[in-house]
Tab-separated table of C-alpha atoms and ligand atoms in Angstrom:
chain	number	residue	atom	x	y	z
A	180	UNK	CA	-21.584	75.818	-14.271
A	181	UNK	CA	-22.919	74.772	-10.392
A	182	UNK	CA	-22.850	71.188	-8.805
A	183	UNK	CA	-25.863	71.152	-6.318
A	184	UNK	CA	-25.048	69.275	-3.348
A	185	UNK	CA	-27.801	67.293	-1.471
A	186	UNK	CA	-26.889	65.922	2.272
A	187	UNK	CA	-30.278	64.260	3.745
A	188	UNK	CA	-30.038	63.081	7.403
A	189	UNK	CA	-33.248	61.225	8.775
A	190	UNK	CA	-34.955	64.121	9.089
A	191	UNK	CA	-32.940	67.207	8.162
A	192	UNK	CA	-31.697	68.504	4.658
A	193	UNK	CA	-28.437	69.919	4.165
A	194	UNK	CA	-27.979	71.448	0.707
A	195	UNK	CA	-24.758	73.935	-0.789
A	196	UNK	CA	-24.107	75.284	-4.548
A	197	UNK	CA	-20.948	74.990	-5.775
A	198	UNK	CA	-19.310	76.605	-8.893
A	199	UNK	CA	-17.681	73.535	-10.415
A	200	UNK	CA	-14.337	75.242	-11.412
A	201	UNK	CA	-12.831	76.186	-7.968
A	202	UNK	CA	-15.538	74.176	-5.594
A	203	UNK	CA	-16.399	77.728	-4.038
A	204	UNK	CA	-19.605	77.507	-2.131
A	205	UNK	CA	-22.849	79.499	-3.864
A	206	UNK	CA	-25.103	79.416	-1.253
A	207	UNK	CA	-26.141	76.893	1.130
A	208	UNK	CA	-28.925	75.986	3.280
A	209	UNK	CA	-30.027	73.747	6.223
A	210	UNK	CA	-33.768	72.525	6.611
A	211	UNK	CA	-34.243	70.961	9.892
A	212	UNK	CA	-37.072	68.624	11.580
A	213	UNK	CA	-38.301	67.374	8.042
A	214	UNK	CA	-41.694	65.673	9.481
A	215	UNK	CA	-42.247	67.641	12.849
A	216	UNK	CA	-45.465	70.249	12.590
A	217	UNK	CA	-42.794	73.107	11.992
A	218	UNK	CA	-39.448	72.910	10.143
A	219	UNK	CA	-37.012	75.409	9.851
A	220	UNK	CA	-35.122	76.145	6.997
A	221	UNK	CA	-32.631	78.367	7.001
A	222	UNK	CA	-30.693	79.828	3.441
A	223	UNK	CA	-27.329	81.422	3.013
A	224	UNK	CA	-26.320	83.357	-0.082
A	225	UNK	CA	-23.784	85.769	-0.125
A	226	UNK	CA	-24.559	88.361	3.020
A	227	UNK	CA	-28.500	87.535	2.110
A	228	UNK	CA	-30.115	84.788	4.913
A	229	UNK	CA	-33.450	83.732	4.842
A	230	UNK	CA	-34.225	81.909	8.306
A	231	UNK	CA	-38.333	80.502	7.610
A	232	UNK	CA	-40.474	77.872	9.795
A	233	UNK	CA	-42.380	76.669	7.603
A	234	UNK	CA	-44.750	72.655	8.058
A	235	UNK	CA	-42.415	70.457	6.047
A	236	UNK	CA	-43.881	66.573	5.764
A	237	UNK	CA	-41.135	64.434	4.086
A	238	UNK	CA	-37.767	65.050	1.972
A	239	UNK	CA	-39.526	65.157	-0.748
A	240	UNK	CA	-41.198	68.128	0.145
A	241	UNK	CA	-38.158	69.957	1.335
A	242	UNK	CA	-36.022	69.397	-2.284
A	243	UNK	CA	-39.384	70.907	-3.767
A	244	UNK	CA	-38.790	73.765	-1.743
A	245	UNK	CA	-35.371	74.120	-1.892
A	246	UNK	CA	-35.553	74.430	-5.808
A	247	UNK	CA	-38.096	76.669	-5.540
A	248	UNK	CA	-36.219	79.133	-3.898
A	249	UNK	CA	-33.059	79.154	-5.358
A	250	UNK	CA	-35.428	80.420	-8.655
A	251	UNK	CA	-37.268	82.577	-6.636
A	252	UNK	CA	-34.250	84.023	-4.775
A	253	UNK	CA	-32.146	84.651	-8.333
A	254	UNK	CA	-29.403	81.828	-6.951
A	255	UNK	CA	-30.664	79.993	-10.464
A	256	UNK	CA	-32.034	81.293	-13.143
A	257	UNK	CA	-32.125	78.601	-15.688
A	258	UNK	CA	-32.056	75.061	-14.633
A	259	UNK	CA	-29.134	74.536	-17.557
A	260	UNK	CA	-26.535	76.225	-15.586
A	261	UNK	CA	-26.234	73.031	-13.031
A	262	UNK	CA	-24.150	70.612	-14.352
A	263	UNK	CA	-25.320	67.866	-12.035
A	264	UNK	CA	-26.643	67.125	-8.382
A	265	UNK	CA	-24.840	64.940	-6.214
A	266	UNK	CA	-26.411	63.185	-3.544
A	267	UNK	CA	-25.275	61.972	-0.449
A	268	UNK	CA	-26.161	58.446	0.178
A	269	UNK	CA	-25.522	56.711	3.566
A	270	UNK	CA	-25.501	53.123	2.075
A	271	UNK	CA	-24.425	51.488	-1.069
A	272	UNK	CA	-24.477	48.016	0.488
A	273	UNK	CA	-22.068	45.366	-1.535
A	274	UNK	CA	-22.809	46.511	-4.781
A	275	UNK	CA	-21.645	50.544	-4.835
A	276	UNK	CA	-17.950	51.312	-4.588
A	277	UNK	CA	-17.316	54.480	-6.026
A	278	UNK	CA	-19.706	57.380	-7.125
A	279	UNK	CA	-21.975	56.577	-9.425
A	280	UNK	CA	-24.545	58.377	-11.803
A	281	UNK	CA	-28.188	57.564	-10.954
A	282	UNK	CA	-30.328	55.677	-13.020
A	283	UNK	CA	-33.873	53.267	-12.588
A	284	UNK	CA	-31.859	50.111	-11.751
A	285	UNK	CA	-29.764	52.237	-8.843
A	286	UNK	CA	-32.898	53.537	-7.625
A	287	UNK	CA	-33.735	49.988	-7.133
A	288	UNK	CA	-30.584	48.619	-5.799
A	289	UNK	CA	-30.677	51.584	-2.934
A	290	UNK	CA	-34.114	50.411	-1.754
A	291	UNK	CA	-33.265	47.038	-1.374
A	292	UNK	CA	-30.228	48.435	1.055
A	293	UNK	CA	-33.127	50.039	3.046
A	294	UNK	CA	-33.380	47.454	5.741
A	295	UNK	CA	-29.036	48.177	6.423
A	296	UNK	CA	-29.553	51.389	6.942
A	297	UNK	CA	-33.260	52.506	7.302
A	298	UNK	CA	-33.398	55.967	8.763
A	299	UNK	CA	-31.452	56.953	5.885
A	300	UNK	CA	-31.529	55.719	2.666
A	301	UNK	CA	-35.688	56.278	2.236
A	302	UNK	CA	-34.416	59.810	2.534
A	303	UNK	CA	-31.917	59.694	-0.030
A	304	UNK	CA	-34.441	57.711	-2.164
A	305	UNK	CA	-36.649	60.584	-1.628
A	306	UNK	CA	-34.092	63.429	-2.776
A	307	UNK	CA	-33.432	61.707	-5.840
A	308	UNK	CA	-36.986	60.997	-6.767
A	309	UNK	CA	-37.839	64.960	-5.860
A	310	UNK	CA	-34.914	66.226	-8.452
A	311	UNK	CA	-36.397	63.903	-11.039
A	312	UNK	CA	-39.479	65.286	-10.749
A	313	UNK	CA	-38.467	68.991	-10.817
A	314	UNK	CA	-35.592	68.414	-14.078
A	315	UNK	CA	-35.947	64.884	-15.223
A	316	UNK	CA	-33.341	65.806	-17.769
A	317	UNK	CA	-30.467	67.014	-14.916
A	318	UNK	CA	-27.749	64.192	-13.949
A	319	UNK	CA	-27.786	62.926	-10.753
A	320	UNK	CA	-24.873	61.013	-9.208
A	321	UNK	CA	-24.794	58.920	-5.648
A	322	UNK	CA	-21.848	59.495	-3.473
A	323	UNK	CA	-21.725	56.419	-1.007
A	324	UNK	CA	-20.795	56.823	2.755
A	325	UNK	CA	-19.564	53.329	2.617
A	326	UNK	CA	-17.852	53.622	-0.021
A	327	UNK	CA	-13.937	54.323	0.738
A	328	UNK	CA	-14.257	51.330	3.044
A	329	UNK	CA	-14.810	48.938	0.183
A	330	UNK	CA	-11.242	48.205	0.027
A	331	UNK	CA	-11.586	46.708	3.765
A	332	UNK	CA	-9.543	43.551	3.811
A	333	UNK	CA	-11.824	40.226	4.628
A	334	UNK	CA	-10.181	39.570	7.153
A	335	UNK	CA	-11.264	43.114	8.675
A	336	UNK	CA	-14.942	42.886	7.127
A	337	UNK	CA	-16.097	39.825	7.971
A	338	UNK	CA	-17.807	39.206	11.091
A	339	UNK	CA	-16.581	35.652	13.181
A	340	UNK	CA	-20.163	33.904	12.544
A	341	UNK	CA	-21.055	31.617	9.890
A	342	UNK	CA	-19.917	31.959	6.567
A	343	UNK	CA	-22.461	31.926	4.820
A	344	UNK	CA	-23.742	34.628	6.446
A	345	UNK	CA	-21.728	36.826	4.641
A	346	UNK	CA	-21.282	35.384	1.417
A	347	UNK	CA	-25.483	34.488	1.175
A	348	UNK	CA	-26.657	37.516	3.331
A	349	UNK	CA	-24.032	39.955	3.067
A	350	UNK	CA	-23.895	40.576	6.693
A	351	UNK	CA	-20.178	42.265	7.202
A	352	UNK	CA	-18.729	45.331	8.596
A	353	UNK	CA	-19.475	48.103	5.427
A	354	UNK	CA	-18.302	51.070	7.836
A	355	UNK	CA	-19.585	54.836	7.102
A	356	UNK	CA	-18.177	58.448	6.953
A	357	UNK	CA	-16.471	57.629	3.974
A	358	UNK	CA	-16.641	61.346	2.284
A	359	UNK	CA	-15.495	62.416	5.900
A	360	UNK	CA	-12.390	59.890	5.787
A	361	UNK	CA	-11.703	60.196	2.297
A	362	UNK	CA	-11.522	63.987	2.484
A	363	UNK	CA	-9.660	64.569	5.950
A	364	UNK	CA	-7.050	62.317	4.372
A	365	UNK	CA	-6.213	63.932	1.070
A	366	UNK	CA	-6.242	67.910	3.070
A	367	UNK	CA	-3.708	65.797	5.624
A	368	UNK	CA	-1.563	64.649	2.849
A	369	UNK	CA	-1.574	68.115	1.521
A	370	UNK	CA	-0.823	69.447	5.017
A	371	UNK	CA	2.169	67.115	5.466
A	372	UNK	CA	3.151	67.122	2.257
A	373	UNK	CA	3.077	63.512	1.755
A	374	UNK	CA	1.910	61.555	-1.293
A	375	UNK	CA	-1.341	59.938	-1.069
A	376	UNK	CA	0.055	56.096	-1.840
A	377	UNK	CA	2.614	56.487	0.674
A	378	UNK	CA	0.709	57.860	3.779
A	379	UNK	CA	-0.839	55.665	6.664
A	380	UNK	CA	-2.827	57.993	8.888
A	381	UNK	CA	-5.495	57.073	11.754
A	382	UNK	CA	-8.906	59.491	10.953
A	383	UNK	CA	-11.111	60.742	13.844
A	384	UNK	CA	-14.137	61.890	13.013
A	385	UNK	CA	-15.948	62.988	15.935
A	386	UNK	CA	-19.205	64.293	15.774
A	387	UNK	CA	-22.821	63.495	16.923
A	388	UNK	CA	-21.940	60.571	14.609
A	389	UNK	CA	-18.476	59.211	15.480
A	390	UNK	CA	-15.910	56.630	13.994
A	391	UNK	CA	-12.132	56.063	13.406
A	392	UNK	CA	-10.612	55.247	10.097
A	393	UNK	CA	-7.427	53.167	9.317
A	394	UNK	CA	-6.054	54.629	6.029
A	395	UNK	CA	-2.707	52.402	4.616
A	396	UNK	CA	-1.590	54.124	1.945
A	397	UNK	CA	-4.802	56.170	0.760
A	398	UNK	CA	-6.667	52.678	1.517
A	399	UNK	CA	-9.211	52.144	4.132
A	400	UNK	CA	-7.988	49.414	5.622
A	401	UNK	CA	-10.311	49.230	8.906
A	402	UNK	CA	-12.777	51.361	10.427
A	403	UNK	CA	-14.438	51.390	13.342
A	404	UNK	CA	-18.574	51.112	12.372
A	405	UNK	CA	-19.730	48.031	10.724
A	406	UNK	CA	-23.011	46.719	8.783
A	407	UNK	CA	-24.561	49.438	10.571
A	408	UNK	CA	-23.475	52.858	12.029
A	409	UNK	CA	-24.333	51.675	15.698
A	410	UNK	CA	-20.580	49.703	16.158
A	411	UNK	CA	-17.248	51.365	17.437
A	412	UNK	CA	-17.213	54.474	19.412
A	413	UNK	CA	-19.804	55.917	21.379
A	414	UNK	CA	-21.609	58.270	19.865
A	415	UNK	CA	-24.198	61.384	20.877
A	416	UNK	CA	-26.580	58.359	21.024
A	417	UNK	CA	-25.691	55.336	19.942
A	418	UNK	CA	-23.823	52.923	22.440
A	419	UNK	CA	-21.128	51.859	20.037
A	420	UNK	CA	-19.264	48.596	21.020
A	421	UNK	CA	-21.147	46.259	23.506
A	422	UNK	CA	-21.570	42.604	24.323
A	423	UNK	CA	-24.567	41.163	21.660
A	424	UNK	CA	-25.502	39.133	24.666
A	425	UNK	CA	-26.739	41.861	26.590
A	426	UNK	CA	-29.543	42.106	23.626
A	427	UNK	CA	-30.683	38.834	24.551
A	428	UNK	CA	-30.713	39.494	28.487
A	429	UNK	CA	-32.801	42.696	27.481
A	430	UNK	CA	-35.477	40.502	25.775
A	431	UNK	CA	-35.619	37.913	27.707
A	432	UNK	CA	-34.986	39.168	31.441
A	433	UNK	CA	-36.417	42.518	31.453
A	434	UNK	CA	-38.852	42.101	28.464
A	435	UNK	CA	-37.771	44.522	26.189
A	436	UNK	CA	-39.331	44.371	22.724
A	437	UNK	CA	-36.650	44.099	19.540
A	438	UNK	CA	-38.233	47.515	18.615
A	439	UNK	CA	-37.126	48.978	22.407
A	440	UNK	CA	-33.962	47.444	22.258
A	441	UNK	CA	-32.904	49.289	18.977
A	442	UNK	CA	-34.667	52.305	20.065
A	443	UNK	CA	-32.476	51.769	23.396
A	444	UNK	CA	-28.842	51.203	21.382
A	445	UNK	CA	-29.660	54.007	18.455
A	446	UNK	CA	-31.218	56.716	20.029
A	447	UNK	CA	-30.893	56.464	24.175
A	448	UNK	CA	-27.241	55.546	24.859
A	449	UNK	CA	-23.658	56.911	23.959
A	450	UNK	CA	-23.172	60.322	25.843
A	451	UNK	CA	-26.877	60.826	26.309
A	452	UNK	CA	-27.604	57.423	27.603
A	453	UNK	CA	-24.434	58.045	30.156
A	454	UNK	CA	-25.441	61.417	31.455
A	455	UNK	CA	-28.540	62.731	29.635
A	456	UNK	CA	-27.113	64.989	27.692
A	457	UNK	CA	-25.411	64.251	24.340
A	458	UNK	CA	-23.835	67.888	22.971
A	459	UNK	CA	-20.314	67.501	23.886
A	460	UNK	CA	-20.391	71.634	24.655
A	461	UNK	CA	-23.316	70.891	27.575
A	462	UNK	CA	-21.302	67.758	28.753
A	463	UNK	CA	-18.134	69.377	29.221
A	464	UNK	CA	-19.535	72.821	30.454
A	465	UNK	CA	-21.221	70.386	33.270
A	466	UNK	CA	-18.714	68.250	33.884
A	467	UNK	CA	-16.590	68.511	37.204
A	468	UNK	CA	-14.665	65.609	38.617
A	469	UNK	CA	-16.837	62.453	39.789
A	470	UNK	CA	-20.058	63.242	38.456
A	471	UNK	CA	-22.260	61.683	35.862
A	472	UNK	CA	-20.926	64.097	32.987
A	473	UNK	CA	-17.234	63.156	33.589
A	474	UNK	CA	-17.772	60.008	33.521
A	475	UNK	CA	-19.202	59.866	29.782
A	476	UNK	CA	-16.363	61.822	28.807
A	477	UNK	CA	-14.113	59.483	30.723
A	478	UNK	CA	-15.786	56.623	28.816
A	479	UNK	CA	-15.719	58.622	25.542
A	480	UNK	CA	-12.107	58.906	25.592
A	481	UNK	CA	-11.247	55.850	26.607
A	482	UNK	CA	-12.817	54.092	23.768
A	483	UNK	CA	-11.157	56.138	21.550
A	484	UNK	CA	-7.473	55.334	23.037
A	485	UNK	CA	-8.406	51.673	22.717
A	486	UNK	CA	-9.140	52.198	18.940
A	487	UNK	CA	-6.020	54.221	18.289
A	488	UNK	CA	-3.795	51.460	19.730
A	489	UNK	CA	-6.020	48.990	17.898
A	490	UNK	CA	-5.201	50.410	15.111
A	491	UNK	CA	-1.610	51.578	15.324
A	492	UNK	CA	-1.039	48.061	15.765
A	493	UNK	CA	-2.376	47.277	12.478
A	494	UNK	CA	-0.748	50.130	10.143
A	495	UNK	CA	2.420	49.059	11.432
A	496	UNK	CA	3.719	52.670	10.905
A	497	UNK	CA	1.419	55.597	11.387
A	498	UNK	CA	2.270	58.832	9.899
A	499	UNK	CA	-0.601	60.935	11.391
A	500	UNK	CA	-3.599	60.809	13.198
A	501	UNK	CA	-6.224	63.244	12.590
A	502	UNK	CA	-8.856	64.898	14.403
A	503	UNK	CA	-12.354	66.017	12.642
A	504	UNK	CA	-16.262	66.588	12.984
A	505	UNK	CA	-17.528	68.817	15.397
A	506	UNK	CA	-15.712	67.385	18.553
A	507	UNK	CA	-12.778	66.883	16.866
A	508	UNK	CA	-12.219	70.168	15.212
A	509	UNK	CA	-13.294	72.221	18.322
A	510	UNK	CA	-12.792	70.443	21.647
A	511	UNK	CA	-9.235	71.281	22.534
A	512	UNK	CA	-9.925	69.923	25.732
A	513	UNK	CA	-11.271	66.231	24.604
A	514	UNK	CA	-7.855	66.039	21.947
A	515	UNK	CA	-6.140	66.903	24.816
A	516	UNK	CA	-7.636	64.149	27.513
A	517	UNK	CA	-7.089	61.250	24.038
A	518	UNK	CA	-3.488	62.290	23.659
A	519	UNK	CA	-2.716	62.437	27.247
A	520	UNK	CA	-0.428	59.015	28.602
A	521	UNK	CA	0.091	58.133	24.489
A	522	UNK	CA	3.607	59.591	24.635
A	523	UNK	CA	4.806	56.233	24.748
A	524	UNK	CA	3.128	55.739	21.171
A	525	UNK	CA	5.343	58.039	19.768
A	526	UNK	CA	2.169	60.954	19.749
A	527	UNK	CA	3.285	64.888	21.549
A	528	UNK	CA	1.032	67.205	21.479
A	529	UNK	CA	2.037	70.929	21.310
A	530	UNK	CA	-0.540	72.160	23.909
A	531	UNK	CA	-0.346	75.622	22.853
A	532	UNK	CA	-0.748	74.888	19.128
A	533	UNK	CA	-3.775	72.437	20.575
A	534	UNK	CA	-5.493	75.703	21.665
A	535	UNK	CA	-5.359	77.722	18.531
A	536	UNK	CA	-8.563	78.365	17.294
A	537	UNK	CA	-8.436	79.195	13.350
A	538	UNK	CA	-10.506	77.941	10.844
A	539	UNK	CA	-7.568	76.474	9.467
A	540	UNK	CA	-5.822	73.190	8.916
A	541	UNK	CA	-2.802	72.606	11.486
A	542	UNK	CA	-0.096	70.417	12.622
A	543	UNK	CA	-0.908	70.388	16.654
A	544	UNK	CA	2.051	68.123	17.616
A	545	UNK	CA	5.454	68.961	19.616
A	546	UNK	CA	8.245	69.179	16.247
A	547	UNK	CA	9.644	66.022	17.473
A	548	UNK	CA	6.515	63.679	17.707
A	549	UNK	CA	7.184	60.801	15.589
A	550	UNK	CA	3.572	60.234	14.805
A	551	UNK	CA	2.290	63.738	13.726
A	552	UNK	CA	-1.223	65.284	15.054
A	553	UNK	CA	-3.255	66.770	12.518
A	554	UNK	CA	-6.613	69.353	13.042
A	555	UNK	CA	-8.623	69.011	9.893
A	556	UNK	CA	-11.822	70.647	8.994
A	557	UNK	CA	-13.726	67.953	7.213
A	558	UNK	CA	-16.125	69.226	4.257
A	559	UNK	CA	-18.470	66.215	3.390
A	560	UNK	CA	-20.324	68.144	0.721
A	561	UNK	CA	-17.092	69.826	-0.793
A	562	UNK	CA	-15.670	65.851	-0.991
A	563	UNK	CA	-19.041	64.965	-2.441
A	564	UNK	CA	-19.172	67.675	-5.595
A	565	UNK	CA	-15.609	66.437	-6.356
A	566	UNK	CA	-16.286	63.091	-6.905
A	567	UNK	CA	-19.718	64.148	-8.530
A	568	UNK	CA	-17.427	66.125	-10.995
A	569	UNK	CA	-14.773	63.255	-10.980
A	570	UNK	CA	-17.123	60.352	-12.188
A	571	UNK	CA	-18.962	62.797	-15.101
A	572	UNK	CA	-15.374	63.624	-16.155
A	573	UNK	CA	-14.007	60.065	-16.218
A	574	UNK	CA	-17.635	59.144	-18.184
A	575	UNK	CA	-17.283	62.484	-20.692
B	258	AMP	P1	-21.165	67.167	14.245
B	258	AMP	O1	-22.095	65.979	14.306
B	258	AMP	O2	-19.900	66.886	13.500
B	258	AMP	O3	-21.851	68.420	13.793
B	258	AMP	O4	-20.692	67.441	15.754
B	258	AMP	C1	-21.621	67.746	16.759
B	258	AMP	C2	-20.925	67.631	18.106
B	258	AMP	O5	-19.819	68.556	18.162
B	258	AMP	C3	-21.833	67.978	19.276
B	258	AMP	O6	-21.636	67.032	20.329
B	258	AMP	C4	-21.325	69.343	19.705
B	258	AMP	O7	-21.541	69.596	21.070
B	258	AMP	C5	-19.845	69.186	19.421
B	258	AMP	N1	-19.163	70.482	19.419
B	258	AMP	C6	-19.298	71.511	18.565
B	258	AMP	N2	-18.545	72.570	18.956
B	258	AMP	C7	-17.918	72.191	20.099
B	258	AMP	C8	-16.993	72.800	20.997
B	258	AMP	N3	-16.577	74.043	20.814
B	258	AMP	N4	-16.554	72.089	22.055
B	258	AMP	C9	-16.977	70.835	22.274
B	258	AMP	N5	-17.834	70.188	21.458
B	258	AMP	C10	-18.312	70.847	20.392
């Protein structure tokens, strides 16, 4: 019996089969610029790859496909043999805590969380609505990015601006990478061997997408994106933490439209706003001392050292603080330049073990550093066809 996974960005499609027992991966596939006059999808199943480019409008469209081949290329051969398809859905807004199978009122529920997060969850919508349409009769279950962060303390959640704000609009932090969190943390406590309830660790997942997790005892406790992904670090291209008022001194000095502004914050700052150029690989490649590219890593860095502290402070005792997503997993030189001058923190990093390059999970700090340092490889869709098979156990 398979669990399909379904990971839709704002316009690309991430999909992987895996066989329930052991979570080993069937095939996968990626299908890229969803909406763009050609899309490429690409297919992996055992040493078989299908690479295509092929006019794909919406993510509707692309599901359609993706079934379609997974007849056509003998991955499936009866519909019967998946068990269920879990989605990935960016936000569950106040209402969705945990997993949960997909129905007409949760349909519902995720479009009126469209306006928190609206280059995403039309997408999700969209997978869900495709899969009904192909096997109306197939389960469906919504893993929430916002999810883990659900056990957020108020006094981490809530934003300092009127009340009623947040009890009558729900405007709070909700925080994202959940799966990514969740997942990094239960490998780490494996890796340490450490139980779950008794482990405080500090997640960094560092991607294109970027935020830091405080986990007390298997608890999200704080995290560093709030009611939208947009807060915290800075990102490939979002700006991250900045003073609201320089929103207003956009609009009203310079004229910039609301639409600009969030065009400006989302899609034209973090690393590519800083240098032009927001792959990590490019940035550091070009960067030599002084120039433009140095500087956003400079910048990059330094926001993350602030967050660590931050949240140091607030664990009281951290156990171990990890490094994931693409940066984090394979920039030996940027978990280097965060590490570097936290000695004092109790963090010493093994240099050597910092440059090994397995595909493995490893302990990178010096034998002696209080607070360990921990390389994880995060799997968001593994993490999501666990808790798909999690909530249809706990319902069965
Ligand atoms: P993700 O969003 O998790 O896929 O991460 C994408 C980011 O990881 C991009 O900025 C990539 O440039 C970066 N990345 C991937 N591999 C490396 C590497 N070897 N060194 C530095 N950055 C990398």
């Amino acid at each position: 019996v398979k669990i399909l996974v379904l990971n839709s960005g704002s316009s690309s499609l991430k999909f992987k089969l895996f066989k329930m027992l052991d979570e080993s991966v069937i095939c996968s596939g990626l299908i890229e610029n969803i909406g763009a006059r050609e899309s490429l999808f690409s297919l992996s199943h055992q040493e078989h790859r299908i690479n295509k480019k092929i006019a794909i409008q919406d993510h509707y469209e692309a599901l359609c496909i993706v079934f379609d081949l997974l007849f056509e290329e003998g991955v499936l051969v009866d519909i019967a043999e998946l068990y269920a398809v879990g989605h990935r859905v960016v936000h569950g807004g106040d209402k969705f805590y945990k997993a949960t199978v997909v129905d007409e009122s949760l349909i519902e529920e995720l479009k009126s969380c469209i306006p928190l997060a609206p280059l995403h969850n039309p997408s999700n919508i969209l997978g869900i609505e495709a899969v009904a349409s192909k096997a109306k009769e197939l389960t469906q279950v919504a893993v929430f990015d916002t999810a883990f962060h659900h056990t957020m303390p108020n006094h981490a959640a809530q934003y300092a601006i009127q009340a009623s704000l947040y009890k009558e609009d729900k405007i709070k932090r909700y925080g994202f990478h959940g799966t990514s969190h969740s997942y990094v943390f239960k490998q780490s406590c494996k890796l340490l061997d450490s139980k779950t309830e008794a482990t405080n660790i500090i997640s960094l997942h560092l991607g294109n997408g970027a935020s830091v997790c405080a986990i007390k005892n298997g608890k999200s406790i704080d995290t560093s994106m709030g009611m939208t992904p947009l807060e915290g670090l800075v990102m490939g291209t979002r700006s991250g933490d900045i003073d609201p008022s320089i929103i207003f001194y956009l609009h009203k000095t310079k004229g910039y439209s609301l639409e600009e502004i969030d065009l400006l914050l989302n899609k034209q700052s973090g690393l590519l706003g800083l240098c032009g150029e927001n792959d990590m690989r490019m940035i550091l490649q070009k960067a030599k001392e002084g120039n433009a590219y140095q500087l956003a890593i400079d910048i990059f860095v330094y926001r993350i050292k602030k967050y660590i502290g931050a949240y140091m402070a607030i664990l009281e005792r951290t156990d171990a603080i990890v490094f994931t997503g693409g940066i984090g997993e394979n920039s030996e030189q940027i978990r280097e330049l965060i590490c570097e001058g936290l000695e004092g923190l109790g963090l010493y990093l093994d240099k050597d073990k910092n440059l090994n390059t397995s595909k493995k999970d490893l302990i990178l700090s010096q034998t002696n550093s209080l607070v360990k340092l921990l390389l994880i490889h995060t799997d968001e869709e593994k993490e999501i066809a666990i808790q798909t098979k999690e909530v249809l156990k706990d319902l069965e």
